XYZ file of C-alpha atoms in Angstrom:
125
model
C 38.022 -115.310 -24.637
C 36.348 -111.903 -25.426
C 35.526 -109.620 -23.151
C 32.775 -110.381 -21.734
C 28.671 -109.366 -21.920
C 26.395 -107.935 -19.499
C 24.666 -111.231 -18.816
C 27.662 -113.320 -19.340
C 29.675 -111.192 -16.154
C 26.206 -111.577 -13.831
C 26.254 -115.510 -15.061
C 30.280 -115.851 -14.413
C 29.692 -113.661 -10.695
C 27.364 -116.127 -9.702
C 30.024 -118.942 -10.225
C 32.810 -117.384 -8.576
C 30.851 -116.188 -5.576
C 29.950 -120.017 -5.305
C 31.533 -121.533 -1.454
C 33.290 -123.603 -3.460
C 34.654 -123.577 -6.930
C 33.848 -126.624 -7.787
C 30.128 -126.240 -7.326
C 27.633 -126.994 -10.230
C 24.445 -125.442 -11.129
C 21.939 -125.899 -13.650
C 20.414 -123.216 -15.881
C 17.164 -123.171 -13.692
C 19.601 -122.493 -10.614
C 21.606 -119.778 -12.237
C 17.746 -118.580 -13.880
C 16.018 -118.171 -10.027
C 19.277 -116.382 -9.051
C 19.082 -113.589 -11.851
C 15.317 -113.482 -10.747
C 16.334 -112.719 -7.518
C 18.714 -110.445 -8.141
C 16.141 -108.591 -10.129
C 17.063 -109.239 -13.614
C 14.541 -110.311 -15.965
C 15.547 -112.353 -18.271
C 14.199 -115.338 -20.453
C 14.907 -119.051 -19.296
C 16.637 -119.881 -22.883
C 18.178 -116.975 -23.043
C 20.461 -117.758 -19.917
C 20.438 -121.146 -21.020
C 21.986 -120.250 -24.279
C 24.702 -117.801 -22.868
C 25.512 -120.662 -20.305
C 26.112 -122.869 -23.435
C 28.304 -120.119 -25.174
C 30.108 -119.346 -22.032
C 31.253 -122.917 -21.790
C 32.493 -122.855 -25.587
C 34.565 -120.458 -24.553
C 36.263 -122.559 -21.926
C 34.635 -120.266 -18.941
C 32.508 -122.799 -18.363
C 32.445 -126.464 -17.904
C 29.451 -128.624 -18.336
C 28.517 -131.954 -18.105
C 25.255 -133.863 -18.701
C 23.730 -135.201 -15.533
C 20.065 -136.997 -16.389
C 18.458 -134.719 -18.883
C 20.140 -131.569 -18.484
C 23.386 -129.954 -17.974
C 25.457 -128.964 -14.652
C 27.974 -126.376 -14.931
C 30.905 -125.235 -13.196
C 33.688 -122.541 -13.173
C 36.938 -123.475 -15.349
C 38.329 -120.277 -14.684
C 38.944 -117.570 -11.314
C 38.335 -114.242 -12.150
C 42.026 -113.270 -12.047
C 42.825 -115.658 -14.740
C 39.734 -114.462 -16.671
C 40.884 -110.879 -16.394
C 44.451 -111.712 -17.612
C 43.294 -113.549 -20.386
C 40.444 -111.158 -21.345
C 42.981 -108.549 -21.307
C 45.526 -110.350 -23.320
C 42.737 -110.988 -26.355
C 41.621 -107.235 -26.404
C 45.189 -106.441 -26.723
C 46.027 -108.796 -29.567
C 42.607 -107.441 -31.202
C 43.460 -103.865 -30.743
C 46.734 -104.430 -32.341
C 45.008 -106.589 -34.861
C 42.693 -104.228 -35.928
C 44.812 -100.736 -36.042
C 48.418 -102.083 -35.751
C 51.362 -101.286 -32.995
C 50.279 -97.733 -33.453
C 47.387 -98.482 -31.096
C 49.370 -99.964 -28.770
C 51.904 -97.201 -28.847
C 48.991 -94.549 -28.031
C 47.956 -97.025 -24.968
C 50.665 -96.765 -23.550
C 51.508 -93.167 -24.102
C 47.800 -92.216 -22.744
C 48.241 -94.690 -19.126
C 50.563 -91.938 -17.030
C 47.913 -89.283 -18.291
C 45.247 -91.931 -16.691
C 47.224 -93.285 -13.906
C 50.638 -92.250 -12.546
C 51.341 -95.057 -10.654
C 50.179 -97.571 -12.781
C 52.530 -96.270 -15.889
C 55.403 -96.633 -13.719
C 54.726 -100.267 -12.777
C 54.314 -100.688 -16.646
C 58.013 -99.485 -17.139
C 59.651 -101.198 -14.500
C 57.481 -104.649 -15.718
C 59.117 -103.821 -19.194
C 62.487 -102.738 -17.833
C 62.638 -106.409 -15.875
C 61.999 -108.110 -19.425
């Protein structure tokens, strides 16, 4: 999983805000909801980040009569972790360990705190 879009956040909010996780909704439900919340945006456009969110595993979907319910296959913590784990493996992809390296000397300079629970995660390891 990437990080995620715009549109593809707003679509995955609406599913983890649902009362239960477990609750489906159709395109023309998540649609309306967008409307509501003010964003205008094209029926088959949600319809095909819906269908790219579930390729991605964010998303289930099955066919129920002629169209498609969907549901949450993730939480947002586990989406987080994993989102974070790919952009890591793509930084270092893309520029080497040297990236990584400058990460992590940059964190105290961003947060204090945070660096130190870094080094006493690594120091446990």
């Amino acid at each position: 999983m990437r990080l995620l879009g715009s549109l593809e956040r707003q679509i995955m909010q609406l599913f983890w805000a649902a009362p239960t996780p477990s609750d489906r909704f159709s395109v023309r439900d998540v649609h309306v909801c967008l409307s509501q919340q003010g964003s205008l945006v094209a029926y088959t456009t949600v319809m095909t980040v819906m269908s790219r969110l579930a390729e991605k595993g964010l998303l289930g979907r099955r066919l129920v009569g002629r169209g498609y319910r969907y549901e949450a296959k993730v939480n947002p913590k586990d989406a987080v972790f994993q989102a974070t784990e790919d952009f890591m493996h793509s930084l270092e992809g893309e520029f080497g360990a040297a990236a990584l390296v400058h990460f992590v000397e940059v964190l105290p300079k961003l947060d204090p705190a945070l660096a130190k629970r870094l080094r006493k995660a690594f120091e446990q390891e």
